[in-house]
């Protein structure tokens, strides 16, 4: 994806190095947001992590000293740490401009998310940030949390390499930000609090697929920057992190009632819908009778 000449975002925070890379952090107050619960479930499924260890402050380290990457003292420095950081900052800036323009057409002002870099361990408004969780969005502080080593994991473990696959991951988390500032997330959490586990999972699947579609809308609105092979990279990433594919990879029989993010086919379909329409109004998974 051609973003070499794009600005980097100013909405950047950095916990790498001394900022937040060393200690383990428990989930604050004994409460977890929906996003955190889902993240812990994925960590358990994909990486073999005990969710209770994460909740209680356990991490992926054995207590030995960990070499952490130095972060920046301001947004510009943080974005200049390495190529992955710079690209992430450029993607975020692009989403800011894209959603800012879309909100303006509705007479609204877009309030951007903050992207926080961390290395192995960090802290979010939702509690612990751990590399095993993968990138995630925290509605409590409107923050996206990213350990850029995940991009290597995306390529090696999931077979989804390429810059557009990385951009899709960030754009998906921005999609969750859109859901938060629009009130969608709060509505879903209320519905989940009254629903059975299976129904709550179904609602979460719809949330994730809507965020996939929003990622596609962002890409569609930046089509002039898409290069040959980019769309295939995005589709590969979407397929690789489908619930059915992940459960099969973990040696388990797929159990639809346990899905929280959607099947590979569903994730690809909703990403494609956003790409093909460029219209966020077409991303309403909650009105769709079939996903």
Short mmCIF file of C-alpha atoms in Angstrom, two decimals, residues 14-186:
data_model
loop_
_atom_site.label_atom_id
_atom_site.label_comp_id
_atom_site.label_asym_id
_atom_site.label_seq_id
_atom_site.Cartn_x
_atom_site.Cartn_y
_atom_site.Cartn_z
CA UNK A 14 4.34 5.08 23.52
CA UNK A 15 4.94 2.61 26.35
CA UNK A 16 8.00 0.95 24.82
CA UNK A 17 11.18 0.97 26.84
CA UNK A 18 10.62 2.61 30.22
CA UNK A 19 7.09 3.78 29.51
CA UNK A 20 5.26 0.54 30.10
CA UNK A 21 7.28 -2.32 28.76
CA UNK A 22 8.53 -3.91 31.95
CA UNK A 23 5.95 -4.80 34.60
CA UNK A 24 2.96 -7.06 34.40
CA UNK A 25 -0.38 -5.40 34.93
CA UNK A 26 -3.54 -7.04 36.28
CA UNK A 27 -7.00 -6.29 34.95
CA UNK A 28 -8.00 -3.19 36.87
CA UNK A 29 -10.85 -3.28 39.35
CA UNK A 30 -11.70 -6.90 38.64
CA UNK A 31 -13.74 -5.84 35.60
CA UNK A 32 -13.18 -6.49 31.93
CA UNK A 33 -14.73 -4.88 28.92
CA UNK A 34 -16.16 -6.97 26.12
CA UNK A 35 -13.05 -6.40 24.05
CA UNK A 36 -10.77 -7.61 26.81
CA UNK A 37 -12.81 -10.77 27.39
CA UNK A 38 -12.68 -11.63 23.70
CA UNK A 39 -8.96 -10.92 23.54
CA UNK A 40 -8.26 -13.27 26.43
CA UNK A 41 -10.33 -15.96 24.76
CA UNK A 42 -8.36 -15.65 21.54
CA UNK A 43 -5.09 -15.74 23.47
CA UNK A 44 -6.16 -18.98 25.11
CA UNK A 45 -7.28 -20.51 21.82
CA UNK A 46 -4.45 -19.49 19.53
CA UNK A 47 -1.43 -19.20 21.79
CA UNK A 48 -2.27 -21.73 24.48
CA UNK A 49 -2.31 -19.05 27.18
CA UNK A 50 -4.28 -19.58 30.39
CA UNK A 51 -6.68 -16.59 30.50
CA UNK A 52 -6.59 -16.56 34.30
CA UNK A 53 -2.84 -16.03 34.18
CA UNK A 54 -3.39 -12.92 32.12
CA UNK A 55 -6.17 -11.71 34.40
CA UNK A 56 -4.01 -12.24 37.48
CA UNK A 57 -1.05 -10.48 35.93
CA UNK A 58 0.84 -13.46 34.51
CA UNK A 59 2.43 -12.92 31.13
CA UNK A 60 4.43 -14.60 28.43
CA UNK A 61 7.68 -14.22 30.36
CA UNK A 62 9.19 -16.43 33.03
CA UNK A 63 10.42 -13.58 35.21
CA UNK A 64 13.73 -13.23 33.39
CA UNK A 65 14.79 -9.74 32.26
CA UNK A 66 13.25 -8.79 28.92
CA UNK A 67 14.98 -6.61 26.35
CA UNK A 68 12.46 -3.96 25.44
CA UNK A 69 12.48 -1.64 22.46
CA UNK A 70 13.04 2.04 23.13
CA UNK A 71 10.05 4.22 22.37
CA UNK A 72 9.74 7.88 21.53
CA UNK A 73 9.17 10.89 23.75
CA UNK A 74 6.58 12.35 21.37
CA UNK A 75 4.46 11.24 18.43
CA UNK A 76 7.06 12.06 15.79
CA UNK A 77 9.79 10.16 17.59
CA UNK A 78 7.53 7.18 18.25
CA UNK A 79 6.55 6.97 14.60
CA UNK A 80 10.21 7.10 13.59
CA UNK A 81 11.34 4.17 15.77
CA UNK A 82 11.22 1.73 12.85
CA UNK A 83 9.39 1.04 9.60
CA UNK A 84 6.54 -0.84 11.28
CA UNK A 85 5.95 2.08 13.62
CA UNK A 86 6.04 4.61 10.80
CA UNK A 87 3.64 2.60 8.66
CA UNK A 88 1.25 2.12 11.59
CA UNK A 89 1.25 5.88 12.21
CA UNK A 90 0.60 6.53 8.52
CA UNK A 91 -2.29 4.08 8.45
CA UNK A 92 -3.81 5.71 11.52
CA UNK A 93 -3.44 9.16 9.93
CA UNK A 94 -5.16 7.87 6.81
CA UNK A 95 -8.08 6.52 8.84
CA UNK A 96 -8.34 9.88 10.61
CA UNK A 97 -8.62 11.72 7.30
CA UNK A 98 -11.02 9.17 5.83
CA UNK A 99 -13.41 9.00 8.76
CA UNK A 100 -13.06 12.72 9.37
CA UNK A 101 -14.39 13.38 5.87
CA UNK A 102 -17.18 10.80 6.25
CA UNK A 103 -18.30 12.26 9.59
CA UNK A 104 -18.23 15.77 8.10
CA UNK A 105 -20.74 14.76 5.44
CA UNK A 106 -23.09 13.90 8.30
CA UNK A 107 -22.50 17.22 10.01
CA UNK A 108 -20.41 15.59 12.72
CA UNK A 109 -16.83 15.92 13.95
CA UNK A 110 -14.72 12.80 14.12
CA UNK A 111 -12.79 12.31 17.35
CA UNK A 112 -9.78 10.10 16.52
CA UNK A 113 -8.54 7.13 18.51
CA UNK A 114 -5.09 7.09 20.07
CA UNK A 115 -2.60 4.44 19.00
CA UNK A 116 -0.37 3.23 21.82
CA UNK A 117 2.75 1.23 21.05
CA UNK A 118 3.98 -1.20 23.67
CA UNK A 119 6.57 -3.96 23.80
CA UNK A 120 5.47 -7.32 25.29
CA UNK A 121 3.68 -5.79 28.30
CA UNK A 122 1.81 -2.55 28.79
CA UNK A 123 -1.23 -0.96 30.33
CA UNK A 124 -4.51 0.15 28.80
CA UNK A 125 -7.63 1.75 30.20
CA UNK A 126 -9.13 -1.77 30.06
CA UNK A 127 -6.28 -3.33 32.04
CA UNK A 128 -3.31 -5.37 30.92
CA UNK A 129 -1.85 -5.12 27.45
CA UNK A 130 0.01 -8.31 26.59
CA UNK A 131 1.60 -9.28 23.30
CA UNK A 132 -0.29 -12.59 23.34
CA UNK A 133 -3.54 -10.65 23.07
CA UNK A 134 -2.69 -9.23 19.68
CA UNK A 135 -3.75 -5.70 18.71
CA UNK A 136 -6.91 -4.54 20.46
CA UNK A 137 -9.16 -1.56 21.02
CA UNK A 138 -10.06 -0.32 24.50
CA UNK A 139 -13.34 1.64 24.63
CA UNK A 140 -12.54 2.96 28.11
CA UNK A 141 -9.82 5.25 26.77
CA UNK A 142 -10.57 5.22 23.02
CA UNK A 143 -7.21 3.59 22.48
CA UNK A 144 -5.74 1.08 20.06
CA UNK A 145 -2.91 -0.97 21.56
CA UNK A 146 -0.27 -2.49 19.33
CA UNK A 147 2.92 -4.47 19.80
CA UNK A 148 4.31 -4.27 16.27
CA UNK A 149 5.91 -7.70 16.67
CA UNK A 150 2.38 -8.96 15.97
CA UNK A 151 2.97 -8.16 12.31
CA UNK A 152 5.75 -10.77 12.26
CA UNK A 153 3.38 -13.20 13.98
CA UNK A 154 0.73 -12.39 11.39
CA UNK A 155 3.11 -13.36 8.61
CA UNK A 156 4.76 -16.42 10.17
CA UNK A 157 1.97 -17.99 12.23
CA UNK A 158 -1.02 -16.97 10.16
CA UNK A 159 0.57 -16.78 6.71
CA UNK A 160 -0.76 -13.26 6.20
CA UNK A 161 2.18 -11.12 5.17
CA UNK A 162 2.30 -7.74 3.49
CA UNK A 163 1.68 -4.13 4.41
CA UNK A 164 -2.00 -4.20 3.50
CA UNK A 165 -2.60 -7.08 5.90
CA UNK A 166 -1.02 -4.91 8.61
CA UNK A 167 -3.12 -1.94 7.58
CA UNK A 168 -6.28 -4.05 7.72
CA UNK A 169 -5.53 -4.97 11.34
CA UNK A 170 -5.27 -1.31 12.36
CA UNK A 171 -8.28 -0.26 10.27
CA UNK A 172 -10.33 -3.02 11.93
CA UNK A 173 -9.49 -1.67 15.38
CA UNK A 174 -10.42 1.82 14.19
CA UNK A 175 -13.72 0.23 13.16
CA UNK A 176 -14.27 -0.65 16.82
CA UNK A 177 -13.57 2.99 17.66
CA UNK A 178 -16.30 4.03 15.23
CA UNK A 179 -18.65 1.63 17.00
CA UNK A 180 -17.78 3.16 20.36
CA UNK A 181 -18.23 6.81 19.44
CA UNK A 182 -21.43 6.03 17.52
CA UNK A 183 -22.98 4.25 20.52
CA UNK A 184 -23.06 0.85 18.85
CA UNK A 185 -20.71 -0.74 21.39
CA UNK A 186 -22.74 0.43 24.37
#
